[in-house]
XYZ file of C-alpha atoms in Angstrom:
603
model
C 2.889 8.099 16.668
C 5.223 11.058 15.555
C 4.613 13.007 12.080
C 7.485 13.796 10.502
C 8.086 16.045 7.123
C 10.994 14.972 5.349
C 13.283 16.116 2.379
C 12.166 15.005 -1.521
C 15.417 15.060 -2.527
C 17.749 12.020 -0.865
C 21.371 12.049 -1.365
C 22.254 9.013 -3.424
C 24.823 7.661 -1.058
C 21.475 7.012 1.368
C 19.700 5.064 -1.269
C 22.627 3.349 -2.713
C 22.651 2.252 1.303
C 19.090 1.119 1.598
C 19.575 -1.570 -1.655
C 17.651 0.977 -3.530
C 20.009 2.307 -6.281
C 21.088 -1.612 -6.968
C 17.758 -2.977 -6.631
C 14.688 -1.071 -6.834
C 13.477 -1.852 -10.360
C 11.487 -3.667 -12.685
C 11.618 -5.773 -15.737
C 11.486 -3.994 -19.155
C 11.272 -5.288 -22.810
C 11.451 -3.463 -26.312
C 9.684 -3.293 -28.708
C 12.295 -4.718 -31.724
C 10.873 -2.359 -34.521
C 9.003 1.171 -33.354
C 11.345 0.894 -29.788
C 8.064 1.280 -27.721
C 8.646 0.063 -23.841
C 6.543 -2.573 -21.935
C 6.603 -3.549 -18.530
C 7.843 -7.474 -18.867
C 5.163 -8.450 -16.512
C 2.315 -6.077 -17.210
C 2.862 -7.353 -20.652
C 2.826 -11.096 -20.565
C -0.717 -10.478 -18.047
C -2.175 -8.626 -20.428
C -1.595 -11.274 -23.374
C -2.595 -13.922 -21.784
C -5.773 -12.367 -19.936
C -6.405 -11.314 -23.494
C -6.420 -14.484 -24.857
C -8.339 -16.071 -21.959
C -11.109 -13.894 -22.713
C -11.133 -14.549 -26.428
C -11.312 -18.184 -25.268
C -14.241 -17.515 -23.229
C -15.910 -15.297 -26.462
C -15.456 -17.626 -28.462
C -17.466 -20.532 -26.212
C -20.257 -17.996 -26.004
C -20.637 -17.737 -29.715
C -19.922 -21.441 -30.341
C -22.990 -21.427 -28.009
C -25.334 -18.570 -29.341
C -24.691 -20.278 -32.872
C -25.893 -23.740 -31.306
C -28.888 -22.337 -30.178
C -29.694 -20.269 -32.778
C -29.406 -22.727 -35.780
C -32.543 -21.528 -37.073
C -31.755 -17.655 -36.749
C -28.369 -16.800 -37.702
C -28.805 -13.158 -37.284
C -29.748 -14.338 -33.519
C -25.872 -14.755 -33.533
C -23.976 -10.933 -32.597
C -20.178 -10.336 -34.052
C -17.828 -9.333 -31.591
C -17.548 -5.358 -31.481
C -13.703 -4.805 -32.356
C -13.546 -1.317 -30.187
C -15.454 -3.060 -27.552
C -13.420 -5.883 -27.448
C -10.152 -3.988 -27.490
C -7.916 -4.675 -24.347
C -4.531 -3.607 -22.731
C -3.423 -7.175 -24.146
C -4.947 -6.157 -27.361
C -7.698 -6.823 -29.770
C -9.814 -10.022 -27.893
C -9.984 -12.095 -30.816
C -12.731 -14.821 -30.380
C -10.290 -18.144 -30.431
C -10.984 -21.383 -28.410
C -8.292 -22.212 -26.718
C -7.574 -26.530 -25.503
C -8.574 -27.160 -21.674
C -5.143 -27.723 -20.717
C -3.811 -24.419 -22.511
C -6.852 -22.398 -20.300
C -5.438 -23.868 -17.145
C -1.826 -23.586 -17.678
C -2.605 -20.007 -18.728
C -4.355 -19.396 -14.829
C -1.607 -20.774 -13.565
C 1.114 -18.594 -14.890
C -1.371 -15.383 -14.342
C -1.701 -16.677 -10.393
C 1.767 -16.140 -9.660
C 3.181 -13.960 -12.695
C 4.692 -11.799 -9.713
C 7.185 -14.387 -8.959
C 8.750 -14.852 -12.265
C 12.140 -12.958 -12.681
C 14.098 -12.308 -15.542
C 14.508 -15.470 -16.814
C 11.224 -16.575 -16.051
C 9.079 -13.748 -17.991
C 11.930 -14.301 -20.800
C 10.813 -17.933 -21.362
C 7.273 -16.956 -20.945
C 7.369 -14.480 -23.710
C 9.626 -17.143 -26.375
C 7.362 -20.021 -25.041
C 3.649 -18.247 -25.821
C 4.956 -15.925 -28.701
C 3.786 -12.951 -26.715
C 4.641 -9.930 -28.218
C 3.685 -6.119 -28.132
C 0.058 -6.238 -28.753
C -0.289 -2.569 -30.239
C 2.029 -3.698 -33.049
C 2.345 -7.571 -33.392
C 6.165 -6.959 -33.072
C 8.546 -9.527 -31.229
C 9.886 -7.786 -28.057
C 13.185 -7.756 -26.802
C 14.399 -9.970 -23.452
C 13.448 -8.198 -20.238
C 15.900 -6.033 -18.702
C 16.411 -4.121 -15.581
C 15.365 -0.655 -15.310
C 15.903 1.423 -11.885
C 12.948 3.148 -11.249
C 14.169 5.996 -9.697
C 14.765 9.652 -10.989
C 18.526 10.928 -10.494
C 19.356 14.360 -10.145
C 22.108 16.062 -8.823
C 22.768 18.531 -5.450
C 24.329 21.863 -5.937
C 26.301 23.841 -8.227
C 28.883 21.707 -8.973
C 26.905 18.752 -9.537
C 29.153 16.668 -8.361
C 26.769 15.569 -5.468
C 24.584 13.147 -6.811
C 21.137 12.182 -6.025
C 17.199 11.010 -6.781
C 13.990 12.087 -5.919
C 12.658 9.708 -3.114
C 10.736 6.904 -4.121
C 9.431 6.617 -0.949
C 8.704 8.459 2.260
C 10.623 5.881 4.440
C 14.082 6.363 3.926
C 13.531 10.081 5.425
C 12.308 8.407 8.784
C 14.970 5.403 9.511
C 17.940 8.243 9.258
C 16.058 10.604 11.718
C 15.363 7.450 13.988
C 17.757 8.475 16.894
C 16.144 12.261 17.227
C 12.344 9.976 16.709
C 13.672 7.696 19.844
C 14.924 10.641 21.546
C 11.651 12.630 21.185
C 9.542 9.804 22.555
C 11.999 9.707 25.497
C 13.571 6.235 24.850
C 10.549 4.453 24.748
C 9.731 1.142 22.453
C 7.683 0.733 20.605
C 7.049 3.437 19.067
C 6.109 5.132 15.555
C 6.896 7.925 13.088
C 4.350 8.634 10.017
C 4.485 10.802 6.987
C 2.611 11.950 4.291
C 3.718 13.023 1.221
C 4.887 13.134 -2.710
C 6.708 10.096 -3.991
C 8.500 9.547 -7.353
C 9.229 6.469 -9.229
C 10.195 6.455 -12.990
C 7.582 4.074 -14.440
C 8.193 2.259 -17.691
C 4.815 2.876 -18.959
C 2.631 4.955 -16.680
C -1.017 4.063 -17.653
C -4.548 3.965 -16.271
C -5.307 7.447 -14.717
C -4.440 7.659 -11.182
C -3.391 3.663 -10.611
C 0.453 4.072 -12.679
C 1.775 7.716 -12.077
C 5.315 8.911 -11.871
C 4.595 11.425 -9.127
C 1.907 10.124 -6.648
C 1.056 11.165 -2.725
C 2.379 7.997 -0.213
C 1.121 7.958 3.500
C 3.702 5.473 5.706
C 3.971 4.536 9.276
C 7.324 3.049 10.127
C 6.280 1.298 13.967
C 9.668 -0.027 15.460
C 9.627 -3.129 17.570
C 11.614 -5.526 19.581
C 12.411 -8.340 17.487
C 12.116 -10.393 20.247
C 9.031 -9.604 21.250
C 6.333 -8.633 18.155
C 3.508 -8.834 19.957
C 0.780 -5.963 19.816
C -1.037 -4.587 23.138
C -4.323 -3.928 21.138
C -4.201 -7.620 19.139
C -6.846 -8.431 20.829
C -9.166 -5.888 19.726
C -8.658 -7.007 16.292
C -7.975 -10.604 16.587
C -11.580 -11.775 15.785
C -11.799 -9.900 12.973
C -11.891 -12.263 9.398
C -9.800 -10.937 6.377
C -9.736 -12.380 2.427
C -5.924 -13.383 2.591
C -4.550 -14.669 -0.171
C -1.188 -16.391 1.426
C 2.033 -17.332 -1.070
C 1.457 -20.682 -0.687
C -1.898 -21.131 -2.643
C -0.723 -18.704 -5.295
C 2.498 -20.825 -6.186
C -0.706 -23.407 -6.445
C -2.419 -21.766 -9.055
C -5.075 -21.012 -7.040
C -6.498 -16.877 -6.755
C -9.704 -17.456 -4.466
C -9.149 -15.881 -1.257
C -9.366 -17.776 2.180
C -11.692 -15.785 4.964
C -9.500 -16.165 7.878
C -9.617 -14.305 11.338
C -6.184 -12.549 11.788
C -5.646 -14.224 15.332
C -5.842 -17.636 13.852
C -3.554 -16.089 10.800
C -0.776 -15.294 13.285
C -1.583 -18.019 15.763
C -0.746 -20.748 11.969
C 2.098 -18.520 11.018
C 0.261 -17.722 7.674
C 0.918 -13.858 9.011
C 4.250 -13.914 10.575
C 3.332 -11.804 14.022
C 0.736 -9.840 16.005
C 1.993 -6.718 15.121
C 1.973 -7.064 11.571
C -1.567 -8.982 11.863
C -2.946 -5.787 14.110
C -1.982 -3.628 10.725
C -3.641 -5.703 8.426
C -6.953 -5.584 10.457
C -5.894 -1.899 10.626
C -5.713 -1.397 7.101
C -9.106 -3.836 6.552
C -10.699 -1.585 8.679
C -10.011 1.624 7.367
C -10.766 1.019 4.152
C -14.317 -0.518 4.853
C -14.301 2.715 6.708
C -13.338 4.874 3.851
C -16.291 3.089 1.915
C -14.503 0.056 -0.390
C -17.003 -3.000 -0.484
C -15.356 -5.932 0.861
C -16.190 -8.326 -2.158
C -13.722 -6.437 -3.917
C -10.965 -6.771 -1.498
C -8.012 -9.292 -0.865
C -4.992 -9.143 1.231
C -2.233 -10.931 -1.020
C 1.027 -12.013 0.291
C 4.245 -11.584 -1.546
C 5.753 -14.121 -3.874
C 9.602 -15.478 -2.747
C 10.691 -14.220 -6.085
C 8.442 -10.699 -5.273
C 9.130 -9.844 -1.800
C 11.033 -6.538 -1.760
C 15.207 -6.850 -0.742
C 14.343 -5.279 2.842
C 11.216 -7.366 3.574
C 10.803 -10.745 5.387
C 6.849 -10.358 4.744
C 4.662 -8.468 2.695
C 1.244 -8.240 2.198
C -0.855 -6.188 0.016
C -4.194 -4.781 0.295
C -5.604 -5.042 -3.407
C -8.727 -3.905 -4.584
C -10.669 -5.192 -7.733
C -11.257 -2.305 -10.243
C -12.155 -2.297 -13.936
C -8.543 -2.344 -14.211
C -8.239 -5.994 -12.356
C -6.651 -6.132 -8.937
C -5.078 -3.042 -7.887
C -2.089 -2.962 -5.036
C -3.308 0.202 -2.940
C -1.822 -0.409 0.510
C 1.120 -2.587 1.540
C 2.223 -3.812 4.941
C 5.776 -5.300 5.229
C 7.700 -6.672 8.066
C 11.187 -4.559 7.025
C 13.056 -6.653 9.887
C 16.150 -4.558 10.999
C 17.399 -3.948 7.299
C 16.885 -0.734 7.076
C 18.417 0.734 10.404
C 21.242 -1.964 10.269
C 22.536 -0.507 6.613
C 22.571 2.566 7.214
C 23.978 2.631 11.339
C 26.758 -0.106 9.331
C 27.565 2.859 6.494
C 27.310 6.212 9.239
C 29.242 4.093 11.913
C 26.249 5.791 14.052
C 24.686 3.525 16.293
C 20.899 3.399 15.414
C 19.686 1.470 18.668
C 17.308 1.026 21.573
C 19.239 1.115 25.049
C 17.352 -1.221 27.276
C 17.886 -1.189 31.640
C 17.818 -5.018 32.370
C 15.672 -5.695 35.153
C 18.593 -8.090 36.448
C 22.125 -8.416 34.613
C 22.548 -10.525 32.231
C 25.023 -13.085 32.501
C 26.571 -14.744 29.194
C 29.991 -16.483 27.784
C 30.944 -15.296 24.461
C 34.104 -15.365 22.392
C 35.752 -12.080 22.025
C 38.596 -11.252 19.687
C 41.246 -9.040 20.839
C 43.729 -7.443 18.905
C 48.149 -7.064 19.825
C 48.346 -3.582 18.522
C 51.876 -3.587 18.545
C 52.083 -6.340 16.400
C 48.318 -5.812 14.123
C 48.710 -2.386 13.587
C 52.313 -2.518 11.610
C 51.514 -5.508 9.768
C 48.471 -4.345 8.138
C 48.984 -0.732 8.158
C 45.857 0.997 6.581
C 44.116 -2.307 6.499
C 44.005 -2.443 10.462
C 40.910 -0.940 11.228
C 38.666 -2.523 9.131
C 40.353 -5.824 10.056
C 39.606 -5.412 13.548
C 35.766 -4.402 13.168
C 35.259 -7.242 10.530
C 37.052 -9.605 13.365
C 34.726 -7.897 16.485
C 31.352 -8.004 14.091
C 31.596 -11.745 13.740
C 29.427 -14.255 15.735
C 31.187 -16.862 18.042
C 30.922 -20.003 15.261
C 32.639 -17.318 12.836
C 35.548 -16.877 15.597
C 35.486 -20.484 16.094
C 36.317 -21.357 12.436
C 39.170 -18.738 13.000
C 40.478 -19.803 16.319
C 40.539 -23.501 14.511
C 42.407 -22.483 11.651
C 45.222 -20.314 13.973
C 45.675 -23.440 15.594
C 46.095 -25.903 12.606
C 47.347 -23.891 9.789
C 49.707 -21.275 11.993
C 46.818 -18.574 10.294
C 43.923 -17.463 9.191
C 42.155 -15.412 6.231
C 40.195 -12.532 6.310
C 38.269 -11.102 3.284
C 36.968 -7.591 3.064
C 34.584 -6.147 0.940
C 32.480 -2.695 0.406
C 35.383 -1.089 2.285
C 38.492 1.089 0.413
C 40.976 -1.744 1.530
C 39.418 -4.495 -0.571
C 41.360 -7.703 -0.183
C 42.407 -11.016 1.582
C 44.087 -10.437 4.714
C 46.607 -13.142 6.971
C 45.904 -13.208 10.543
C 48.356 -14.640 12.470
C 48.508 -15.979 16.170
C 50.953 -13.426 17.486
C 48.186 -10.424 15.869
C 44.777 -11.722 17.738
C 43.611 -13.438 20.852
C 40.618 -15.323 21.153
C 39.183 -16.662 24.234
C 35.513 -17.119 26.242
C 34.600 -14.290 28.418
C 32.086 -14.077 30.979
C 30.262 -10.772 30.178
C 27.872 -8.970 32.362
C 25.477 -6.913 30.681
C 22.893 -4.068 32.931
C 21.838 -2.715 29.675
C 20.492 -4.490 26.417
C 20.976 -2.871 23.224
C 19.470 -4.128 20.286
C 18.508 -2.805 16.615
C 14.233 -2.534 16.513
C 12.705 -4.247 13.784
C 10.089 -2.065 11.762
C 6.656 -2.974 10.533
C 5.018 -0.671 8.092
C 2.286 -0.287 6.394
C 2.038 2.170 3.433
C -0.980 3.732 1.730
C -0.709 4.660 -1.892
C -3.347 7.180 -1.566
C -4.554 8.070 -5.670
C -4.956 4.282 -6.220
C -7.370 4.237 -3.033
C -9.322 7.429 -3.895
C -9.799 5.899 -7.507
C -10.730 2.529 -6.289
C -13.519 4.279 -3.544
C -14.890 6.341 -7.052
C -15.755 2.969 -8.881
C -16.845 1.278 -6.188
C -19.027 4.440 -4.919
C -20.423 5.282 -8.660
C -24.182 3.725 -8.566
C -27.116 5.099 -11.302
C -30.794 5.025 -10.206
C -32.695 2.296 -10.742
C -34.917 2.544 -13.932
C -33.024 5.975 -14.840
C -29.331 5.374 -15.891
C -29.054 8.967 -16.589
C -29.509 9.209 -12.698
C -25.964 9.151 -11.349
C -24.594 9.539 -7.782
C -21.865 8.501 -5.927
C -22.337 6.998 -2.517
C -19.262 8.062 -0.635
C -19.773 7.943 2.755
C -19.942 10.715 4.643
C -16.587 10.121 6.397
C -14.694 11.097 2.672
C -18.069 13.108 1.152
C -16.360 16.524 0.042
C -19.633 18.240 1.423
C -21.536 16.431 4.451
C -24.741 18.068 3.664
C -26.240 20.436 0.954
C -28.521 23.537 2.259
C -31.384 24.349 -0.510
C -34.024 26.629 -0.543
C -37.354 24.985 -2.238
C -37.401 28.278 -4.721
C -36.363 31.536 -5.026
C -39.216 33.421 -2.363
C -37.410 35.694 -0.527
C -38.776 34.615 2.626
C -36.285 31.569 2.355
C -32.783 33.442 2.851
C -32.720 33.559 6.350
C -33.278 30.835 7.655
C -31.299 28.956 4.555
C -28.230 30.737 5.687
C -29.173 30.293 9.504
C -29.018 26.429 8.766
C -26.156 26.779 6.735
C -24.299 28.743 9.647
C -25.566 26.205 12.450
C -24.014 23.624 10.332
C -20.589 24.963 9.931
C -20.039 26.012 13.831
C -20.987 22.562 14.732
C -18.021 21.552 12.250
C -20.155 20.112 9.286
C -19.360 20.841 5.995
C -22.153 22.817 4.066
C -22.530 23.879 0.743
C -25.596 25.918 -0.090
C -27.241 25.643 -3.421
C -29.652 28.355 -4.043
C -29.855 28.411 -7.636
C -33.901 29.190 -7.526
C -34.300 29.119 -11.684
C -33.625 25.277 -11.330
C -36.316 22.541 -10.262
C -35.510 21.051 -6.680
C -35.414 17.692 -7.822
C -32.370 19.246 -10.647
C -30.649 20.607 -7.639
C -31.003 17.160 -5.743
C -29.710 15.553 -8.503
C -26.511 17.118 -9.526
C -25.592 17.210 -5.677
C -26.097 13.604 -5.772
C -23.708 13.958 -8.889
C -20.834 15.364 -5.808
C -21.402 12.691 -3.323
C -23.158 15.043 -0.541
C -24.622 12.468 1.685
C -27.257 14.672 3.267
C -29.946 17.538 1.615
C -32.033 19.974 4.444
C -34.817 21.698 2.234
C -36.110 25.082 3.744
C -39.872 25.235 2.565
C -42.812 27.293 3.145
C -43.758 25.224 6.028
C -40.700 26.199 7.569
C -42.170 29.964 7.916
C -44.995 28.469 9.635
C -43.341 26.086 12.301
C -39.668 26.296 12.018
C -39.349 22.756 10.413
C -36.969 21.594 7.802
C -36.413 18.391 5.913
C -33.779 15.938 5.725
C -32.965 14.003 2.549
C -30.447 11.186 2.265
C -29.044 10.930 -1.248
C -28.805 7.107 -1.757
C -32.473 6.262 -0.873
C -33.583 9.647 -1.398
C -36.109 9.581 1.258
C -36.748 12.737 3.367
C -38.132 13.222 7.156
C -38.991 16.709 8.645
C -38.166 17.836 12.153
C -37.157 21.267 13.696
C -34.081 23.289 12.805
C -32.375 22.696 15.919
C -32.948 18.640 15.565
C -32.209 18.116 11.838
C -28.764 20.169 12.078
C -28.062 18.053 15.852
C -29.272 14.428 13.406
C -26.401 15.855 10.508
C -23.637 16.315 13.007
C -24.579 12.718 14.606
C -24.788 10.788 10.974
C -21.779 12.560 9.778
C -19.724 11.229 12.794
C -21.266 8.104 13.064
C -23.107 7.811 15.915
C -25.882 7.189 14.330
C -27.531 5.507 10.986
C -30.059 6.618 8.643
C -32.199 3.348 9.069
C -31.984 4.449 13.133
C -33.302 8.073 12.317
C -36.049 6.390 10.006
C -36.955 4.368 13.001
C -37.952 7.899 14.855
C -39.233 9.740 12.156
C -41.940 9.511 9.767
C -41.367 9.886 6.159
C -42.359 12.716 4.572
C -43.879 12.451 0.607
C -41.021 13.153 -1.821
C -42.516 11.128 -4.692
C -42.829 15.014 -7.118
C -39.276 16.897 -5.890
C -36.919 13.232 -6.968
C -38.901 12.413 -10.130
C -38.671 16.299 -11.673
C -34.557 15.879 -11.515
């Protein structure tokens, strides 16, 4: 895999290439009176997930007030602030059974409504801004990407990338080159993205400027397969396929990628070896797997380049949250822009043994083409030598019957219909001997929206102690923990300072993060506490009993329970949980506890 650093700002004439100036965009709608924007689809969520959960308020007091007939204070109003929503206000009003289900059913696959669709939606349920009550307009395109312009003149004009990827398909021959010719292969980058959001919202989850990390891996389309499947095959995913979406139907299905690819529910190995990729890391990086699907795009969703999608989404207090997405890009990418540079952007392949084929080839009377259609010409001729054989068939017939044929151009500067004649072209079968294939790889990547997962791992690593909800931590694992381990000196005797910063120092050669707390006028349990506060997985405590025998103790923040061994074995224990080769419960199995009942209860 190659890291590559490439340019923010794209020339427009690359993303006009890549479909993005035409169609990278969303749906946007008005509001009629103040002019406020809404996301067309964020909106007509929100409204009906609004209304769903008045429906479901209003059962609960219908309830309460059943069983409470004889106590009507027993019966609690709905708190307005409480109960205010992105889709507004939750008023508490029952909705009919078949209203509730239709309702699910639109919100299961609101991602494949266009235009038209989230146009009827909003006329059909009256949905309208739900800050104001005002109607909202029809939804409308809106390109998503900010345009600038290149140089002094400004006649050069172009956007600020809205994604990493472009940057790597036009470098692809120097990539190929650099890994010597060899498929398959992969480039990755990290870095700042920019998309114009209608209406950025919700902290880190809908930013105009956000941090991307992609891997573009190029393949042979003919052969997708992944040398490490294996490895992952076995392993079970929540996928959510297209199929039981467009049936109103959001529960995921555990399925083991191998039998995913095996069904054709995940189109090929490689793309299934990502997705256990991605699974993986993020269990890694400490998101609990209840609160993660893999969702495949929508026909109506699936992005102009891709010919499968899925997306890693994680459940937040926000709902489900796309954080990483893993498309099969085909050869789109590479094909549009070789097509527009007239640079091939290819694999060269030795054939074992030639290949032997018949194929219908055009070729061209220059004396004859060339005069007749003058500037025309060239284009002609690579239009006639792109087509496939039943394409040159169709021609061929038509030479024969109607004394011509008709050739349309488009997206070139000689626009136009075009006669062909007999006496201009000849087309017959050739045998053709090929030593080397060349073909166009196909490209699988998956790409990390990396704010979305760092604010998905804070929620679902925020935890309060039981019986003390003042008592906060986070449980990051130590993997993403800012600080691996915290170095604290019981108090303030000056007896303490060398060895603390001894520890401290052993720590940091052996490449563990430290950070040393030695704020003496605070208790120890205050000092546990607020490093709990940080995330720091791991707490050594240099005592008095450390003069005496050169022991320290080990905490571990989420079941605060401490053991006590010698310097040199507590910081070798750190370096080992920090890396993973071992677990706490192991180290508890070798080591008695030590009492910790009076330093966690004076926090």
């Amino acid at each position: 895999m190659l890291e590559v650093d490439c340019s923010i700002m794209t020339p427009a004439e690359v993303l006009k290439t890549s479909g993005h100036v035409e169609k990278f965009a969303d749906w946007m709608c008005k509001d009629t009176k103040d002019g406020s924007v809404m996301r067309a689809d964020h909106l007509v969520e929100a409204v009906l997930e609004a209304r769903l959960e008045g429906d479901a308020l209003a059962r609960k007091m219908a309830g309460a007030t059943i069983n409470c007939e004889a106590s009507p204070a027993a019966v609690a109003k709905p708190d307005a602030k409480k109960n205010k929503k992105k889709g507004g206000p939750i008023a508490a009003t029952k909705l009919d059974d078949a209203a509730i289900e239709e309702y699910k059913f639109i919100l299961a696959q609101i991602d494949n409504y266009d235009g038209k669709g989230l146009a009827d939606l909003i006329t059909k349920y009256d949905i309208r801004n739900p800050d104001t009550g005002n109607a909202v307009t029809a939804p409308a395109m809106f390109n998503l990407m900010f345009e600038s312009s290149i140089g002094p003149s400004g006649n050069l004009k172009g956007y600020l990338r809205p994604e990493t990827a472009q940057g790597q398909f036009v470098n692809f021959s120097r990539l190929l080159e650099f890994n010597n010719q060899k498929m398959p292969f992969a480039s990755a980058m990290v870095g700042r993205s920019f998309r114009n959001e209608i209406a950025p919202r919700q902290g880190l989850l809908r930013v105009r400027e956000f941090t991307m990390a992609e891997v573009e891996h190029y393949v042979d389309p003919n052969n997708k397969d992944h040398p490490r499947f294996d490895e992952v095959a076995h392993i079970e995913l929540p996928l959510l396929p297209s199929q039981v979406q467009l049936d109103g139907k959001t529960t995921p299905i555990m399925t083991r990628i191998g039998d995913a690819v095996t069904s054709g529910t995940v189109d090929n190995q490689t793309l299934g070896y990502f997705l256990a990729r991605i699974y993986l890391y993020l269990m890694a990086v400490g998101i609990k797997h209840e609160l993660l699907r893999f969702r495949q795009h929508l026909p109506n969703e699936m992005a102009h380049y891709a010919t499968d999608c899925w997306d890693a989404e994680i459940k937040t207090s926000h709902g489900w949250i796309e954080c990483v997405g893993c498309a099969d890009r085909s050869a789109y990418d590479l094909t549009k822009h070789s097509a527009y540079t007239k640079e091939k952007l290819c694999v060269r392949e030795n054939l074992p043994e030639p290949l032997v084929t018949e194929k219908l080839v055009c070729e061209t009377n220059s004396k004859v083409f060339g005069p007749k259609l003058k500037r025309a010409a060239k284009p002609v001729q690579e239009y006639l030598e792109s087509l496939s054989d039943a394409d040159l068939t169709s021609i061929q017939s038509a030479l024969s019957t109607d004394g011509k044929a008709t050739v349309v151009l488009s997206g070139t500067p000689t626009d136009g219909e075009y006669d062909i004649t007999p006496d201009m072209v000849a087309i017959e079968v050739r045998t053709i001997t090929e030593h080397v294939r060349e073909y166009t790889p196909n490209v699988i990547e998956p790409s990390f929206g990396v704010g979305r997962i760092l604010y998905s791992l804070l929620e679902h690593s925020f935890n309060v102690r039981a019986g003390d909800e003042q008592r906060s931590f986070f449980s990051f694992k130590p993997a993403v923990a800012p600080f691996k381990c915290l170095v604290l000196p019981l108090s303030g005797h000056p007896s303490f300072a060398k060895p603390l910063q001894d520890v401290a120092r052993r720590l940091r050669a052996g490449g563990v993060p430290a950070r040393v707390d030695d704020a003496a006028s605070a208790s120890i349990g205050r000092r546990y506490a607020r490093n709990d506060e940080l995330g720091t997985p791991f707490a050594i405590t240099v005592d008095f009993q450390t003069a005496d025998d050169g022991t320290v103790t080990l905490r571990e923040r989420d079941t605060t329970k401490q053991i006590r061994a010698s310097v040199d074995e507590i910081v070798e224990l750190v370096k080992c949980l920090v890396n993973g080769s071992t677990s706490w419960d192991e180290v508890l199995s070798k080591h008695p506890l030590v009492n910790t009942s009076t330093s966690d209860s004076t926090a």
